[in-house]
PDB file of C-alpha atoms in Angstrom:
ATOM      1  CA  MET A   9     -20.899-114.792-104.408  1.00  0.00           C
ATOM      2  CA  SER A  10     -17.468-113.620-103.515  1.00  0.00           C
ATOM      3  CA  LYS A  11     -16.393-114.115-100.008  1.00  0.00           C
ATOM      4  CA  SER A  12     -15.517-110.854 -98.255  1.00  0.00           C
ATOM      5  CA  THR A  13     -12.097-110.917 -96.797  1.00  0.00           C
ATOM      6  CA  SER A  14     -11.737-109.068 -93.519  1.00  0.00           C
ATOM      7  CA  LYS A  15      -8.431-107.432 -92.924  1.00  0.00           C
ATOM      8  CA  LYS A  16      -6.985-108.036 -89.524  1.00  0.00           C
ATOM      9  CA  PRO A  17      -5.478-105.000 -87.878  1.00  0.00           C
ATOM     10  CA  GLN A  18      -1.732-105.165 -87.976  1.00  0.00           C
ATOM     11  CA  ARG A  19       0.050-104.967 -84.667  1.00  0.00           C
ATOM     12  CA  LYS A  20       2.700-102.378 -84.356  1.00  0.00           C
ATOM     13  CA  PRO A  21       6.028-103.781 -83.363  1.00  0.00           C
ATOM     14  CA  SER A  22       6.496-103.320 -79.683  1.00  0.00           C
ATOM     15  CA  GLN A  23       9.201-100.864 -78.890  1.00  0.00           C
ATOM     16  CA  ALA A  24      11.454-101.688 -76.000  1.00  0.00           C
ATOM     17  CA  GLN A  25      11.062 -99.125 -73.286  1.00  0.00           C
ATOM     18  CA  PRO A  26      14.303 -97.574 -72.085  1.00  0.00           C
ATOM     19  CA  PRO A  27      15.320 -98.607 -68.583  1.00  0.00           C
ATOM     20  CA  VAL A  28      14.333 -96.234 -65.830  1.00  0.00           C
ATOM     21  CA  ALA A  29      17.336 -94.218 -64.784  1.00  0.00           C
ATOM     22  CA  GLU A  30      18.356 -94.583 -61.189  1.00  0.00           C
ATOM     23  CA  ALA A  31      18.302 -91.490 -59.036  1.00  0.00           C
ATOM     24  CA  PRO A  32      21.208 -90.379 -56.858  1.00  0.00           C
ATOM     25  CA  VAL A  33      20.765 -91.270 -53.203  1.00  0.00           C
ATOM     26  CA  ILE A  34      22.274 -89.908 -50.017  1.00  0.00           C
ATOM     27  CA  ALA A  35      25.606 -91.640 -49.454  1.00  0.00           C
ATOM     28  CA  LYS A  36      25.879 -94.068 -46.569  1.00  0.00           C
ATOM     29  CA  PRO A  37      28.284 -93.212 -43.730  1.00  0.00           C
ATOM     30  CA  THR A  38      30.468 -96.293 -44.252  1.00  0.00           C
ATOM     31  CA  THR A  39      31.082 -95.417 -47.899  1.00  0.00           C
ATOM     32  CA  ARG A  40      31.925 -91.847 -46.988  1.00  0.00           C
ATOM     33  CA  ILE A  41      34.403 -92.919 -44.321  1.00  0.00           C
ATOM     34  CA  VAL A  42      36.169 -95.238 -46.780  1.00  0.00           C
ATOM     35  CA  ALA A  43      36.457 -92.350 -49.260  1.00  0.00           C
ATOM     36  CA  ILE A  44      37.946 -90.172 -46.498  1.00  0.00           C
ATOM     37  CA  VAL A  45      40.578 -92.845 -45.837  1.00  0.00           C
ATOM     38  CA  TYR A  46      41.499 -92.789 -49.540  1.00  0.00           C
ATOM     39  CA  ASP A  47      41.766 -88.997 -49.561  1.00  0.00           C
ATOM     40  CA  GLY A  48      43.499 -88.968 -46.184  1.00  0.00           C
ATOM     41  CA  MET A  49      46.596 -90.642 -47.600  1.00  0.00           C
ATOM     42  CA  LEU A  50      46.908 -87.958 -50.276  1.00  0.00           C
ATOM     43  CA  ILE A  51      46.216 -85.165 -47.767  1.00  0.00           C
ATOM     44  CA  LEU A  52      48.888 -86.479 -45.390  1.00  0.00           C
ATOM     45  CA  ALA A  53      51.395 -86.475 -48.241  1.00  0.00           C
ATOM     46  CA  LEU A  54      50.513 -82.865 -49.108  1.00  0.00           C
ATOM     47  CA  LEU A  55      50.736 -81.782 -45.453  1.00  0.00           C
ATOM     48  CA  PHE A  56      54.092 -83.517 -45.135  1.00  0.00           C
ATOM     49  CA  LEU A  57      55.461 -81.625 -48.143  1.00  0.00           C
ATOM     50  CA  VAL A  58      54.105 -78.303 -46.883  1.00  0.00           C
ATOM     51  CA  GLY A  59      55.397 -78.962 -43.361  1.00  0.00           C
ATOM     52  CA  THR A  60      58.861 -79.920 -44.630  1.00  0.00           C
ATOM     53  CA  ALA A  61      59.134 -76.813 -46.789  1.00  0.00           C
ATOM     54  CA  LEU A  62      57.956 -74.508 -43.983  1.00  0.00           C
ATOM     55  CA  THR A  63      60.281 -76.164 -41.480  1.00  0.00           C
ATOM     56  CA  VAL A  64      63.281 -75.552 -43.725  1.00  0.00           C
ATOM     57  CA  ILE A  65      62.232 -71.942 -44.324  1.00  0.00           C
ATOM     58  CA  GLY A  66      61.525 -71.366 -40.634  1.00  0.00           C
ATOM     59  CA  THR A  67      64.865 -72.850 -39.601  1.00  0.00           C
ATOM     60  CA  LEU A  68      66.770 -70.601 -41.993  1.00  0.00           C
ATOM     61  CA  MET A  69      64.820 -67.515 -40.925  1.00  0.00           C
ATOM     62  CA  THR A  70      64.546 -67.887 -37.157  1.00  0.00           C
ATOM     63  CA  MET A  71      67.270 -70.224 -35.869  1.00  0.00           C
ATOM     64  CA  GLU A  72      70.968 -70.791 -36.024  1.00  0.00           C
ATOM     65  CA  THR A  73      71.718 -74.189 -37.510  1.00  0.00           C
ATOM     66  CA  GLY A  74      74.242 -76.359 -35.694  1.00  0.00           C
ATOM     67  CA  THR A  75      76.383 -79.200 -36.850  1.00  0.00           C
ATOM     68  CA  GLU A  76      75.379 -81.796 -34.230  1.00  0.00           C
ATOM     69  CA  SER A  77      72.050 -83.359 -33.263  1.00  0.00           C
ATOM     70  CA  SER A  78      72.406 -82.009 -29.726  1.00  0.00           C
ATOM     71  CA  GLN A  79      72.230 -78.491 -31.172  1.00  0.00           C
ATOM     72  CA  ALA A  80      68.834 -79.094 -32.762  1.00  0.00           C
ATOM     73  CA  GLN A  81      66.157 -76.621 -31.715  1.00  0.00           C
ATOM     74  CA  SER A  82      62.420 -76.341 -32.058  1.00  0.00           C
ATOM     75  CA  LEU A  83      60.787 -73.729 -34.232  1.00  0.00           C
ATOM     76  CA  PRO A  84      59.476 -70.704 -32.327  1.00  0.00           C
ATOM     77  CA  THR A  85      55.904 -70.994 -31.087  1.00  0.00           C
ATOM     78  CA  TRP A  86      54.858 -67.859 -32.965  1.00  0.00           C
ATOM     79  CA  TYR A  87      56.104 -69.340 -36.245  1.00  0.00           C
ATOM     80  CA  GLN A  88      54.192 -72.575 -35.671  1.00  0.00           C
ATOM     81  CA  ASN A  89      50.964 -70.723 -34.786  1.00  0.00           C
ATOM     82  CA  VAL A  90      51.144 -67.842 -37.264  1.00  0.00           C
ATOM     83  CA  VAL A  91      52.734 -69.540 -40.283  1.00  0.00           C
ATOM     84  CA  MET A  92      52.536 -73.334 -40.133  1.00  0.00           C
ATOM     85  CA  THR A  93      49.045 -73.896 -38.700  1.00  0.00           C
ATOM     86  CA  PRO A  94      47.296 -71.490 -41.145  1.00  0.00           C
ATOM     87  CA  SER A  95      49.275 -73.063 -44.002  1.00  0.00           C
ATOM     88  CA  PHE A  96      48.021 -76.530 -43.055  1.00  0.00           C
ATOM     89  CA  ILE A  97      44.451 -75.227 -42.903  1.00  0.00           C
ATOM     90  CA  LEU A  98      44.786 -73.531 -46.305  1.00  0.00           C
ATOM     91  CA  THR A  99      46.188 -76.764 -47.757  1.00  0.00           C
ATOM     92  CA  LEU A 100      43.162 -78.693 -46.492  1.00  0.00           C
ATOM     93  CA  VAL A 101      40.715 -76.045 -47.721  1.00  0.00           C
ATOM     94  CA  GLY A 102      42.466 -75.836 -51.085  1.00  0.00           C
ATOM     95  CA  PHE A 103      42.456 -79.615 -51.565  1.00  0.00           C
ATOM     96  CA  TYR A 104      38.729 -80.034 -51.021  1.00  0.00           C
ATOM     97  CA  GLY A 105      37.782 -76.654 -52.458  1.00  0.00           C
ATOM     98  CA  ILE A 106      39.464 -77.231 -55.816  1.00  0.00           C
ATOM     99  CA  PHE A 107      37.973 -80.700 -56.267  1.00  0.00           C
ATOM    100  CA  TRP A 108      34.491 -79.717 -55.053  1.00  0.00           C
ATOM    101  CA  ARG A 109      34.476 -76.590 -57.219  1.00  0.00           C
ATOM    102  CA  ARG A 110      35.579 -78.434 -60.366  1.00  0.00           C
ATOM    103  CA  GLY A 111      33.697 -81.704 -60.290  1.00  0.00           C
ATOM    104  CA  GLY A 112      32.049 -82.168 -56.905  1.00  0.00           C
ATOM    105  CA  GLN A 113      34.309 -85.069 -55.989  1.00  0.00           C
ATOM    106  CA  THR A 114      37.815 -85.782 -54.798  1.00  0.00           C
ATOM    107  CA  LEU A 115      39.874 -88.726 -56.021  1.00  0.00           C
ATOM    108  CA  GLY A 116      38.621 -90.895 -53.152  1.00  0.00           C
ATOM    109  CA  MET A 117      35.025 -89.845 -53.783  1.00  0.00           C
ATOM    110  CA  GLN A 118      35.368 -90.657 -57.480  1.00  0.00           C
ATOM    111  CA  THR A 119      36.361 -94.231 -56.627  1.00  0.00           C
ATOM    112  CA  TRP A 120      33.092 -94.749 -54.742  1.00  0.00           C
ATOM    113  CA  ARG A 121      30.905 -92.588 -57.045  1.00  0.00           C
ATOM    114  CA  LEU A 122      30.305 -89.923 -54.404  1.00  0.00           C
ATOM    115  CA  LYS A 123      29.556 -86.320 -55.262  1.00  0.00           C
ATOM    116  CA  THR A 124      29.133 -83.299 -52.988  1.00  0.00           C
ATOM    117  CA  VAL A 125      26.694 -80.572 -54.057  1.00  0.00           C
ATOM    118  CA  ASN A 126      24.644 -77.891 -52.361  1.00  0.00           C
ATOM    119  CA  ASN A 127      20.952 -78.300 -51.576  1.00  0.00           C
ATOM    120  CA  ALA A 128      20.052 -76.927 -55.022  1.00  0.00           C
ATOM    121  CA  GLY A 129      22.112 -79.640 -56.716  1.00  0.00           C
ATOM    122  CA  HIS A 130      24.873 -77.294 -57.925  1.00  0.00           C
ATOM    123  CA  LEU A 131      28.615 -77.505 -57.336  1.00  0.00           C
ATOM    124  CA  LEU A 132      29.830 -75.774 -54.205  1.00  0.00           C
ATOM    125  CA  THR A 133      31.250 -72.266 -54.275  1.00  0.00           C
ATOM    126  CA  TRP A 134      34.444 -71.417 -52.420  1.00  0.00           C
ATOM    127  CA  GLY A 135      32.395 -69.981 -49.571  1.00  0.00           C
ATOM    128  CA  GLN A 136      30.228 -73.093 -49.340  1.00  0.00           C
ATOM    129  CA  SER A 137      33.315 -75.329 -49.463  1.00  0.00           C
ATOM    130  CA  PHE A 138      34.916 -73.387 -46.624  1.00  0.00           C
ATOM    131  CA  ARG A 139      31.737 -73.575 -44.527  1.00  0.00           C
ATOM    132  CA  ARG A 140      31.494 -77.312 -45.104  1.00  0.00           C
ATOM    133  CA  ILE A 141      35.087 -77.869 -43.994  1.00  0.00           C
ATOM    134  CA  LEU A 142      34.520 -75.747 -40.885  1.00  0.00           C
ATOM    135  CA  ALA A 143      31.334 -77.698 -40.125  1.00  0.00           C
ATOM    136  CA  ALA A 144      33.181 -81.007 -40.529  1.00  0.00           C
ATOM    137  CA  SER A 145      35.919 -79.767 -38.161  1.00  0.00           C
ATOM    138  CA  LEU A 146      33.518 -78.600 -35.451  1.00  0.00           C
ATOM    139  CA  MET A 147      32.893 -81.923 -33.684  1.00  0.00           C
ATOM    140  CA  PRO A 148      36.536 -83.136 -33.884  1.00  0.00           C
ATOM    141  CA  LEU A 149      37.620 -79.797 -32.389  1.00  0.00           C
ATOM    142  CA  LEU A 150      35.001 -80.004 -29.628  1.00  0.00           C
ATOM    143  CA  PHE A 151      35.862 -83.617 -28.810  1.00  0.00           C
ATOM    144  CA  GLY A 152      39.579 -82.762 -28.854  1.00  0.00           C
ATOM    145  CA  ILE A 153      39.085 -79.921 -26.367  1.00  0.00           C
ATOM    146  CA  ILE A 154      37.084 -82.198 -24.059  1.00  0.00           C
ATOM    147  CA  GLY A 155      39.773 -84.881 -24.338  1.00  0.00           C
ATOM    148  CA  SER A 156      42.536 -82.421 -23.467  1.00  0.00           C
ATOM    149  CA  LEU A 157      40.596 -81.209 -20.435  1.00  0.00           C
ATOM    150  CA  ILE A 158      39.979 -84.755 -19.210  1.00  0.00           C
ATOM    151  CA  GLY A 159      43.315 -86.428 -19.978  1.00  0.00           C
ATOM    152  CA  GLY A 160      45.678 -83.611 -20.836  1.00  0.00           C
ATOM    153  CA  SER A 161      47.970 -85.743 -23.020  1.00  0.00           C
ATOM    154  CA  ARG A 162      48.407 -85.261 -26.741  1.00  0.00           C
ATOM    155  CA  THR A 163      47.425 -88.875 -27.438  1.00  0.00           C
ATOM    156  CA  ILE A 164      44.092 -88.520 -25.656  1.00  0.00           C
ATOM    157  CA  MET A 165      43.406 -85.231 -27.442  1.00  0.00           C
ATOM    158  CA  LEU A 166      44.060 -86.744 -30.888  1.00  0.00           C
ATOM    159  CA  THR A 167      42.006 -89.850 -30.062  1.00  0.00           C
ATOM    160  CA  SER A 168      39.117 -87.661 -28.924  1.00  0.00           C
ATOM    161  CA  ALA A 169      39.354 -85.580 -32.107  1.00  0.00           C
ATOM    162  CA  PHE A 170      39.215 -88.779 -34.181  1.00  0.00           C
ATOM    163  CA  LEU A 171      36.096 -89.862 -32.282  1.00  0.00           C
ATOM    164  CA  GLY A 172      34.592 -86.473 -33.115  1.00  0.00           C
ATOM    165  CA  LEU A 173      35.239 -87.150 -36.800  1.00  0.00           C
ATOM    166  CA  ILE A 174      33.525 -90.529 -36.532  1.00  0.00           C
ATOM    167  CA  PHE A 175      30.608 -88.884 -34.699  1.00  0.00           C
ATOM    168  CA  ASN A 176      29.946 -86.746 -37.790  1.00  0.00           C
ATOM    169  CA  TYR A 177      28.977 -89.898 -39.680  1.00  0.00           C
ATOM    170  CA  VAL A 178      27.424 -91.865 -36.823  1.00  0.00           C
ATOM    171  CA  PHE A 179      24.994 -88.953 -36.709  1.00  0.00           C
ATOM    172  CA  CYS A 180      23.702 -90.141 -40.114  1.00  0.00           C
ATOM    173  CA  LEU A 181      22.198 -93.205 -38.448  1.00  0.00           C
ATOM    174  CA  PHE A 182      19.970 -91.035 -36.239  1.00  0.00           C
ATOM    175  CA  ASN A 183      19.010 -88.447 -38.834  1.00  0.00           C
ATOM    176  CA  ARG A 184      15.810 -89.150 -40.791  1.00  0.00           C
ATOM    177  CA  ARG A 185      17.391 -88.251 -44.126  1.00  0.00           C
ATOM    178  CA  GLY A 186      20.751 -89.806 -43.331  1.00  0.00           C
ATOM    179  CA  LEU A 187      22.579 -86.463 -43.252  1.00  0.00           C
ATOM    180  CA  ALA A 188      25.927 -85.956 -41.532  1.00  0.00           C
ATOM    181  CA  VAL A 189      26.673 -83.052 -39.202  1.00  0.00           C
ATOM    182  CA  GLN A 190      28.508 -81.094 -41.901  1.00  0.00           C
ATOM    183  CA  ASP A 191      25.626 -81.645 -44.334  1.00  0.00           C
ATOM    184  CA  MET A 192      23.169 -79.948 -42.012  1.00  0.00           C
ATOM    185  CA  LEU A 193      25.433 -77.088 -40.936  1.00  0.00           C
ATOM    186  CA  SER A 194      26.623 -76.191 -44.458  1.00  0.00           C
ATOM    187  CA  ASN A 195      23.410 -76.801 -46.466  1.00  0.00           C
ATOM    188  CA  SER A 196      25.197 -79.279 -48.690  1.00  0.00           C
ATOM    189  CA  ILE A 197      24.952 -83.005 -49.262  1.00  0.00           C
ATOM    190  CA  THR A 198      27.039 -85.953 -50.459  1.00  0.00           C
ATOM    191  CA  LEU A 199      25.281 -88.238 -52.947  1.00  0.00           C
ATOM    192  CA  LYS A 200      25.932 -91.730 -54.240  1.00  0.00           C
ATOM    193  CA  MET A 201      25.732 -91.427 -58.017  1.00  0.00           C
ATOM    194  CA  PRO A 202      24.283 -94.195 -60.239  1.00  0.00           C
ATOM    195  CA  LYS A 203      26.678 -95.933 -62.598  1.00  0.00           C
ATOM    196  CA  GLN A 204      25.001 -94.676 -65.764  1.00  0.00           C
ATOM    197  CA  GLN A 205      25.104 -91.078 -64.523  1.00  0.00           C
ATOM    198  CA  HIS A 206      28.601 -91.157 -63.090  1.00  0.00           C
ATOM    199  CA  GLU A 207      30.973 -89.562 -65.566  1.00  0.00           C
ATOM    200  CA  GLY A 208      34.020 -89.381 -63.338  1.00  0.00           C
ATOM    201  CA  LEU A 209      36.100 -86.424 -62.285  1.00  0.00           C
ATOM    202  CA  TRP A 210      38.307 -85.952 -65.336  1.00  0.00           C
ATOM    203  CA  ARG A 211      35.519 -86.518 -67.863  1.00  0.00           C
ATOM    204  CA  GLY A 212      33.384 -84.038 -65.951  1.00  0.00           C
ATOM    205  CA  LEU A 213      36.141 -81.442 -66.195  1.00  0.00           C
ATOM    206  CA  LYS A 214      36.473 -82.013 -69.947  1.00  0.00           C
ATOM    207  CA  ASN A 215      32.712 -81.727 -70.451  1.00  0.00           C
ATOM    208  CA  ARG A 216      32.646 -78.462 -68.506  1.00  0.00           C
ATOM    209  CA  LYS A 217      35.428 -77.038 -70.690  1.00  0.00           C
ATOM    210  CA  ARG A 218      33.591 -78.074 -73.864  1.00  0.00           C
ATOM    211  CA  HIS A 219      30.386 -76.512 -72.564  1.00  0.00           C
ATOM    212  CA  LYS A 220      32.166 -73.222 -71.866  1.00  0.00           C
ATOM    213  CA  LYS A 221      33.724 -73.170 -75.345  1.00  0.00           C
ATOM    214  CA  SER A 222      30.361 -73.794 -77.011  1.00  0.00           C
ATOM    215  CA  GLN A 223      28.757 -70.843 -75.244  1.00  0.00           C
TER     216      GLN A 223
END
């Protein structure tokens, strides 16, 4: 009698499961403040250039230039309020607006893998960017006004405005979702992106251009 040979079922080679992709999380206040410090240096340089150019233009348009330091004059108040202050605001709005519109992140935010989007997860529009900047300026402005009423000096006013800026992010510690003041008032959010999903600002711009060409 021939022995019946039973065939053992062959095991399929186990396929390695791909790692679970991390999800973006709401950025912590400390990381956001560090990114602001990075961007602040670039913003100060831009404001300095704009202020220098406007000062030269304003001096040529509104004042007689002397030859000695004792003849130096201050720019007229109307020029400072009507020309210089709006120009500084437009510079700030343009800086954040261009970066947020193009890739959702400034240079400082890119360093720390931060990205600002609206509540639907899309890049901000110009209107949403402007509302977010206004919302971020609300508490510093309010604190600055209170400081000027209490102390009256410029130093106290600027210190109070800085405390208002810090308050925007201290608020994250008391909010259940970890949102800052400007997040809530502008219906937008700043996320910490995972490493595998973070493509960077310039690569994101290139990918957007390629996507537009392919359409």
